[in-house]
mmCIF file of N, CA and C in Angstrom:
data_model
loop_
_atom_site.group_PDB
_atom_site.id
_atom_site.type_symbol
_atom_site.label_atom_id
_atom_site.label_comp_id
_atom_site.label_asym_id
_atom_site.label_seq_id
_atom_site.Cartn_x
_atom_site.Cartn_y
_atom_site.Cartn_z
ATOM 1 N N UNK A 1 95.674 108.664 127.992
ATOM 2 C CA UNK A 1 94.949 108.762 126.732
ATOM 3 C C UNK A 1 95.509 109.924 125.921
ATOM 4 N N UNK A 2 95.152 109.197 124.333
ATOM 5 C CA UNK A 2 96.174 110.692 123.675
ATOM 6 C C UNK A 2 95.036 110.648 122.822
ATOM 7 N N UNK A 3 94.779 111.978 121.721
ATOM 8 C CA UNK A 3 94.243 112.145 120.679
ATOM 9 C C UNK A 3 94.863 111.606 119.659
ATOM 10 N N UNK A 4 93.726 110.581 118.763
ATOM 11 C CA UNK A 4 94.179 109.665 117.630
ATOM 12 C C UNK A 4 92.991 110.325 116.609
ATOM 13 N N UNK A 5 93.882 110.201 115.476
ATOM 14 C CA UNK A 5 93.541 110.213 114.402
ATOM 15 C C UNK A 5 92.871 109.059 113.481
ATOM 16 N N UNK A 6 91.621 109.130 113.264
ATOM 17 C CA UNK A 6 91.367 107.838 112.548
ATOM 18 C C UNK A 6 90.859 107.767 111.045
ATOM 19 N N UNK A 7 91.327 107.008 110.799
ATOM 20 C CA UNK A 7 91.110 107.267 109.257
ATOM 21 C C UNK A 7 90.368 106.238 108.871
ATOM 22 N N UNK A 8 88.611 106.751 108.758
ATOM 23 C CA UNK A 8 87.786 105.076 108.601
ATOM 24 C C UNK A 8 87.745 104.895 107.377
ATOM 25 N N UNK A 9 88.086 103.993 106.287
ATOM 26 C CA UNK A 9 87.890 103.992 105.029
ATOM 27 C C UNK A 9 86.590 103.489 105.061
ATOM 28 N N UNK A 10 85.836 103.389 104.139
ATOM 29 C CA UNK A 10 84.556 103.050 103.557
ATOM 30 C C UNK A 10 85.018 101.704 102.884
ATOM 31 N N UNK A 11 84.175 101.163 103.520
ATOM 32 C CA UNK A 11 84.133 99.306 102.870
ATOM 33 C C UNK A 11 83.084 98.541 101.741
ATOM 34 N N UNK A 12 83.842 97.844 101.241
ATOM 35 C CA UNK A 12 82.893 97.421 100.112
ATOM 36 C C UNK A 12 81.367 97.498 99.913
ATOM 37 N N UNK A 13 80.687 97.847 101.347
ATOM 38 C CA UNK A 13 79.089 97.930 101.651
ATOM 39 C C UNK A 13 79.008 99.329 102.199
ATOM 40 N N UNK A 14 79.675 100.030 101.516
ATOM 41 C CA UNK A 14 79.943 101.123 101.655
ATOM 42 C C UNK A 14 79.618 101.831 103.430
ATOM 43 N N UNK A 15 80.180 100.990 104.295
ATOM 44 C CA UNK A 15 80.439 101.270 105.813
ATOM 45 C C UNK A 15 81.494 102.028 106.165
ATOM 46 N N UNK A 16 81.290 103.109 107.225
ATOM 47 C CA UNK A 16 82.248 103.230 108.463
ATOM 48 C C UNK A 16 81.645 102.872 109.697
ATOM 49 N N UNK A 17 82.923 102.554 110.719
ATOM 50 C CA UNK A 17 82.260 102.755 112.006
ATOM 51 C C UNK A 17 82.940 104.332 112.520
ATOM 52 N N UNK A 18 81.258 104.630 113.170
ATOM 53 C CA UNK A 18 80.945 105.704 113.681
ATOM 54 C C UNK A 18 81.078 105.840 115.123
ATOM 55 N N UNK A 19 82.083 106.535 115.615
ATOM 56 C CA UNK A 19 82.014 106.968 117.051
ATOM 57 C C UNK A 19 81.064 107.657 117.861
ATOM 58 N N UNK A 20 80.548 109.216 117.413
ATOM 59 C CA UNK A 20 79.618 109.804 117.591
ATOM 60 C C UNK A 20 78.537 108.577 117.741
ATOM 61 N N UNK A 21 78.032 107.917 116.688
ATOM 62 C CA UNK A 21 76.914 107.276 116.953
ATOM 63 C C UNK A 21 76.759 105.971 117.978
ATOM 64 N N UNK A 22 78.573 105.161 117.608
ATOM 65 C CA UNK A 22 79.054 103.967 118.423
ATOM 66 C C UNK A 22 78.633 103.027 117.541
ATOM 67 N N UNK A 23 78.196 103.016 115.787
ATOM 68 C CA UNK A 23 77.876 102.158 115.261
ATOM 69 C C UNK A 23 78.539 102.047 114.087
ATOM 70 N N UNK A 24 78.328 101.230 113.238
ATOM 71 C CA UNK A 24 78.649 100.966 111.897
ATOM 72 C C UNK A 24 77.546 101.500 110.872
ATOM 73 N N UNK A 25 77.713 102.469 110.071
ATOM 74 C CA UNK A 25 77.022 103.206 109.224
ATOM 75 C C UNK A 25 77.260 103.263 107.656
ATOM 76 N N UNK A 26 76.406 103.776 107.144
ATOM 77 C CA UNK A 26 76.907 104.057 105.453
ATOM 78 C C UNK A 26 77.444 105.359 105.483
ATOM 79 N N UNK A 27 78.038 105.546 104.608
ATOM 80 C CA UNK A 27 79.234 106.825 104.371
ATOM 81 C C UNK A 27 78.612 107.297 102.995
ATOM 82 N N UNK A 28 77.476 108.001 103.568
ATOM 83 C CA UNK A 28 76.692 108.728 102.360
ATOM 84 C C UNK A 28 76.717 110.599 103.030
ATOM 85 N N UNK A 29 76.027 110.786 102.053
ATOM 86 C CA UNK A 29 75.654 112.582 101.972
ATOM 87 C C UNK A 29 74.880 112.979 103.614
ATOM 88 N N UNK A 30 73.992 111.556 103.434
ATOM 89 C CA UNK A 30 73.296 112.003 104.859
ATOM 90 C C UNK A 30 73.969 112.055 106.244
ATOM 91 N N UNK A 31 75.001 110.982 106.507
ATOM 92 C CA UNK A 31 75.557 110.821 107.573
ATOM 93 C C UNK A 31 76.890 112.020 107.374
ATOM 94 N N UNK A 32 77.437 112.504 106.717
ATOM 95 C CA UNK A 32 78.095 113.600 106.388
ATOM 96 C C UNK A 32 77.654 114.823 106.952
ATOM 97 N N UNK A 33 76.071 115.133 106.328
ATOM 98 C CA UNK A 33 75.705 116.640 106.488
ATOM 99 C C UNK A 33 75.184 116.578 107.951
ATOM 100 N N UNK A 34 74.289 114.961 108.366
ATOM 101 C CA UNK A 34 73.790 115.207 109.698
ATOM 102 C C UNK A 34 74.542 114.616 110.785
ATOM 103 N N UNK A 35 75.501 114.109 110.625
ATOM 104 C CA UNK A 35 76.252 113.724 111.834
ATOM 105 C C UNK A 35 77.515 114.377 112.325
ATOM 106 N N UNK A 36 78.279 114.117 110.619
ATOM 107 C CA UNK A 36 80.223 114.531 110.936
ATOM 108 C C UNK A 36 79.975 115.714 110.622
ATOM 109 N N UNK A 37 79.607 116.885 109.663
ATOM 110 C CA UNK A 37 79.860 118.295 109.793
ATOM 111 C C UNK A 37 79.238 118.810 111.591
ATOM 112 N N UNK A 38 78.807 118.222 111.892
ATOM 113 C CA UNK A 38 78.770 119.157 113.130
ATOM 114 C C UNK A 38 79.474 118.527 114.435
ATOM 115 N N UNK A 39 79.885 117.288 114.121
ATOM 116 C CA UNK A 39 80.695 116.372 115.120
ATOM 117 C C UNK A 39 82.162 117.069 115.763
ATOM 118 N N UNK A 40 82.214 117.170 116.731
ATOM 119 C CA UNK A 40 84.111 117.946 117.196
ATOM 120 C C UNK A 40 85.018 116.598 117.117
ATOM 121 N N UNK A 41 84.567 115.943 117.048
ATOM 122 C CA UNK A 41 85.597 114.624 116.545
ATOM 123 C C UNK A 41 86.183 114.209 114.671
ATOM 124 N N UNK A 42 85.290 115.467 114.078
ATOM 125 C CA UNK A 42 85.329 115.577 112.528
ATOM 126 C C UNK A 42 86.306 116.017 112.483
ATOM 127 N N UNK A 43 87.658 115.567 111.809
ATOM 128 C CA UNK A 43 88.564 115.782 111.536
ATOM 129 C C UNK A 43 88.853 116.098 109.760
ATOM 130 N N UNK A 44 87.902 115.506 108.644
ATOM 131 C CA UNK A 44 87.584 115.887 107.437
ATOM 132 C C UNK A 44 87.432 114.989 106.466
ATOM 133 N N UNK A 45 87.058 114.765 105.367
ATOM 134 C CA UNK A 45 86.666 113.400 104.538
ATOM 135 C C UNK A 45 87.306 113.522 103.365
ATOM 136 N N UNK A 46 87.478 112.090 102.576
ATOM 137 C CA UNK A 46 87.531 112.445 101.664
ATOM 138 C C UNK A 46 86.250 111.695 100.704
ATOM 139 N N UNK A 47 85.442 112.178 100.267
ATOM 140 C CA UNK A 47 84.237 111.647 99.698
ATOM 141 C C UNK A 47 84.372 110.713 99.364
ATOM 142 N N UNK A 48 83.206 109.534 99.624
ATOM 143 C CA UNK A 48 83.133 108.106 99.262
ATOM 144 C C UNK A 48 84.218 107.821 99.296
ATOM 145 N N UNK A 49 85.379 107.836 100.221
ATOM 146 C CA UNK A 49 86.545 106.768 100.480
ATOM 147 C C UNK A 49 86.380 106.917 102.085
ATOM 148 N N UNK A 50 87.018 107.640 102.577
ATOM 149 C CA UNK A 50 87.048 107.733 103.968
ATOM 150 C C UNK A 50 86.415 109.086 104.694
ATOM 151 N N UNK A 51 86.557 108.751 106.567
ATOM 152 C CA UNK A 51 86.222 109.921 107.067
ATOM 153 C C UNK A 51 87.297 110.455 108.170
ATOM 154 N N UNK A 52 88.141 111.265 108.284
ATOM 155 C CA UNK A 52 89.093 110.909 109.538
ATOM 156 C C UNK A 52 88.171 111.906 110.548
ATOM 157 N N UNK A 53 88.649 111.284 111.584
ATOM 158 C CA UNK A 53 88.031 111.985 113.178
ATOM 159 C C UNK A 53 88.966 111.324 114.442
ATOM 160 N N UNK A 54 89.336 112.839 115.175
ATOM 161 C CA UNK A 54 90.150 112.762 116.387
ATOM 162 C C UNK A 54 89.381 112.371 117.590
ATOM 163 N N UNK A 55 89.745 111.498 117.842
ATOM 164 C CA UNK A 55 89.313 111.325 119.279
ATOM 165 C C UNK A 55 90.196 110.474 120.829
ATOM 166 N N UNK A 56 89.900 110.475 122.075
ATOM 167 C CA UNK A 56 91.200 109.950 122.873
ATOM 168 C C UNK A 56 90.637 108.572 122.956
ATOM 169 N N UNK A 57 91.637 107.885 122.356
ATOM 170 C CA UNK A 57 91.619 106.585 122.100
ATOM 171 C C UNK A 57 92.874 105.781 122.724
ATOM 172 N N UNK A 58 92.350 105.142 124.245
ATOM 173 C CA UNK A 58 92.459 104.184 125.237
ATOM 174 C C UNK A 58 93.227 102.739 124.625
ATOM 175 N N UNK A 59 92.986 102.512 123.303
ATOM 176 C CA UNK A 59 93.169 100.968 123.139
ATOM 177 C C UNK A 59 94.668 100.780 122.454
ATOM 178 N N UNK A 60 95.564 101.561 122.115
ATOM 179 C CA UNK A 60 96.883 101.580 121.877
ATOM 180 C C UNK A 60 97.568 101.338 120.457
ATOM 181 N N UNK A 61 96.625 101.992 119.900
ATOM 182 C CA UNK A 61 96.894 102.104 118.323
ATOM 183 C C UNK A 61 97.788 102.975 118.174
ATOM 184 N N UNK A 62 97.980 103.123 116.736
ATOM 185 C CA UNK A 62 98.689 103.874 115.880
ATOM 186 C C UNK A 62 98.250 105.232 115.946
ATOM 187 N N UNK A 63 99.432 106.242 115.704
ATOM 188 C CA UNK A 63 98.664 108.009 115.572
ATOM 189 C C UNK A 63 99.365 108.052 114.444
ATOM 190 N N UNK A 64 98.818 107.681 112.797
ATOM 191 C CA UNK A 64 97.553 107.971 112.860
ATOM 192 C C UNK A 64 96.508 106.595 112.828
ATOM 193 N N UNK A 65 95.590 106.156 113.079
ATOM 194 C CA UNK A 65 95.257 105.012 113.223
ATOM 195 C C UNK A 65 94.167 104.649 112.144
ATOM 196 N N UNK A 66 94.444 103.548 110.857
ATOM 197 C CA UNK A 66 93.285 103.454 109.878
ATOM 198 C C UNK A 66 92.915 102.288 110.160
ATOM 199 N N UNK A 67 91.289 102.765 109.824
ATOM 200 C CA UNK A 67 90.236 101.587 110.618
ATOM 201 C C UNK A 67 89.883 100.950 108.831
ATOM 202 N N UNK A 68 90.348 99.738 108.284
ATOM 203 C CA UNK A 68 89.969 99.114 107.274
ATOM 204 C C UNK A 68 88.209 98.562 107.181
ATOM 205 N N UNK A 69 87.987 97.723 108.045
ATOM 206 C CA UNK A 69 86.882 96.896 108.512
ATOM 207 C C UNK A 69 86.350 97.899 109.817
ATOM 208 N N UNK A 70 84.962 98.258 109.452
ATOM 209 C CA UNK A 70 84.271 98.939 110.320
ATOM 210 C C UNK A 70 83.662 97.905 111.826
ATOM 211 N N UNK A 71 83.152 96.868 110.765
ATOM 212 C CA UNK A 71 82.412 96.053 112.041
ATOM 213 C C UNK A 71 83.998 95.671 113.459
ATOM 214 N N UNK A 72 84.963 95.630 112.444
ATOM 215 C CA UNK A 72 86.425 95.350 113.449
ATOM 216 C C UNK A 72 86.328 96.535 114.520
ATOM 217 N N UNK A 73 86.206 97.519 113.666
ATOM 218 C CA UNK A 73 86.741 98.813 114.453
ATOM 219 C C UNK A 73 85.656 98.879 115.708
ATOM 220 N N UNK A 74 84.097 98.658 115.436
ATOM 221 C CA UNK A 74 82.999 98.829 116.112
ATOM 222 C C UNK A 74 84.020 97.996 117.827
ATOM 223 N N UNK A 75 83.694 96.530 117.083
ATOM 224 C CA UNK A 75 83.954 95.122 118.266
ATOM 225 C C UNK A 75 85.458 96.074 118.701
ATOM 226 N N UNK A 76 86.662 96.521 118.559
ATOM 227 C CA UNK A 76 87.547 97.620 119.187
ATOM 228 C C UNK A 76 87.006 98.426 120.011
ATOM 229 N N UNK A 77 86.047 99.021 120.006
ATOM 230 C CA UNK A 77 86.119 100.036 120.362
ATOM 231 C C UNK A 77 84.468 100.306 121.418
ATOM 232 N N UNK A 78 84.092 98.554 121.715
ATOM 233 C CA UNK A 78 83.365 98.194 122.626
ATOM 234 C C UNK A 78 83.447 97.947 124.109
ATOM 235 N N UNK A 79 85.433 97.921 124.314
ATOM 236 C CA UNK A 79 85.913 97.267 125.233
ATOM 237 C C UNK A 79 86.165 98.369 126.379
ATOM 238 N N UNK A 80 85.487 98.377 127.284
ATOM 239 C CA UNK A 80 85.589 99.434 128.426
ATOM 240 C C UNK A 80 86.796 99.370 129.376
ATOM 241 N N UNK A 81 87.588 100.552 129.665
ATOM 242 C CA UNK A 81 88.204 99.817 131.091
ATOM 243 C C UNK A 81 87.600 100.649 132.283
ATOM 244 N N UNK A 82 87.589 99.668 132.818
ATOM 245 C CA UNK A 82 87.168 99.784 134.310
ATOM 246 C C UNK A 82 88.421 100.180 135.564
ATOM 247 N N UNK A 83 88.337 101.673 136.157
ATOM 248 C CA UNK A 83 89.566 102.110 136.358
ATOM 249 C C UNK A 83 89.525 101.554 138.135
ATOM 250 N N UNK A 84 90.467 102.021 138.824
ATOM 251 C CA UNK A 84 90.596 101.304 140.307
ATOM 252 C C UNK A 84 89.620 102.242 141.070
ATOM 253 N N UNK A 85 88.842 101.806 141.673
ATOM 254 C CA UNK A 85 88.406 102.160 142.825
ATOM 255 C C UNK A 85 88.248 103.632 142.890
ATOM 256 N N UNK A 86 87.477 104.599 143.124
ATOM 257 C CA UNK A 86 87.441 105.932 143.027
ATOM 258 C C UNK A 86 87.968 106.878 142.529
ATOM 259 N N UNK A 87 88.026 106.719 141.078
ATOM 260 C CA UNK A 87 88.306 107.206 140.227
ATOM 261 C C UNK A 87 87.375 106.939 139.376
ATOM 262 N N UNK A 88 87.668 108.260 138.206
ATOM 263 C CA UNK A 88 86.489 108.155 136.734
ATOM 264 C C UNK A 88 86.528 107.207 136.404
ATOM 265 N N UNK A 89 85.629 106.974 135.651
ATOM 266 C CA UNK A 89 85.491 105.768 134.778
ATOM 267 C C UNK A 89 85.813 106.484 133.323
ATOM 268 N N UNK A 90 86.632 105.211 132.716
ATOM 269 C CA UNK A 90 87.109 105.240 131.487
ATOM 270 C C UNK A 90 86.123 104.695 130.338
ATOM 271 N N UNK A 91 86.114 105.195 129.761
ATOM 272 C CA UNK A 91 85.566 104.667 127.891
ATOM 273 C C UNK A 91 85.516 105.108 127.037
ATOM 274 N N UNK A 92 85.457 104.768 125.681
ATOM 275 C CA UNK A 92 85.730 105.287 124.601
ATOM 276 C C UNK A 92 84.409 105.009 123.813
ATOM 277 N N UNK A 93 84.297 106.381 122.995
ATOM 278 C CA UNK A 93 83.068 106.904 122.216
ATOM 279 C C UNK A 93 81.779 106.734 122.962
ATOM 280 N N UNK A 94 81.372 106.063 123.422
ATOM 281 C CA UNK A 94 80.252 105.805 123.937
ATOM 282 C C UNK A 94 79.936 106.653 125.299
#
């Protein structure tokens, strides 16, 4: 796993998907002041377009990786792996 950069743009219903939360959200003032300013995965915004945030991302994207479609990115980033036999278990955001 490496640290990725993601760059969620804000979609016509004015959505990102949210890691911290594991959901698809609006990309307003509120989810800004109460979620991503205090998030360590906040990497920085640019108002009403996007939000980028680092995190180790398992599924083999791009560095830097832009998430167009939130609900896409969500169903991405649902998929667990299940590692061999006594060892950690792997997953992402959740």
């Amino acid at each position: 796993m490496s640290i990725i950069r993601h760059h969620n743009y804000r979609s016509e219903n004015g959505e990102i998907y949210c890691c911290l939360r594991n959901r698809v959200v609006k990309l307003d003032d509120e989810q800004l002041q109460r979620f991503c300013q205090g998030c360590g995965m906040f990497a920085g915004t640019m108002p009403h377009v996007l939000v980028s945030c680092d995190w180790d991302d398992i599924g083999g994207v791009s560095n830097p990786h832009v998430a167009l479609d939130p609900w896409q990115e969500f169903k991405r980033n649902q998929i667990k792996q299940v590692p061999a036999e006594g060892s950690a278990a792997l997953q992402r955001c959740s």
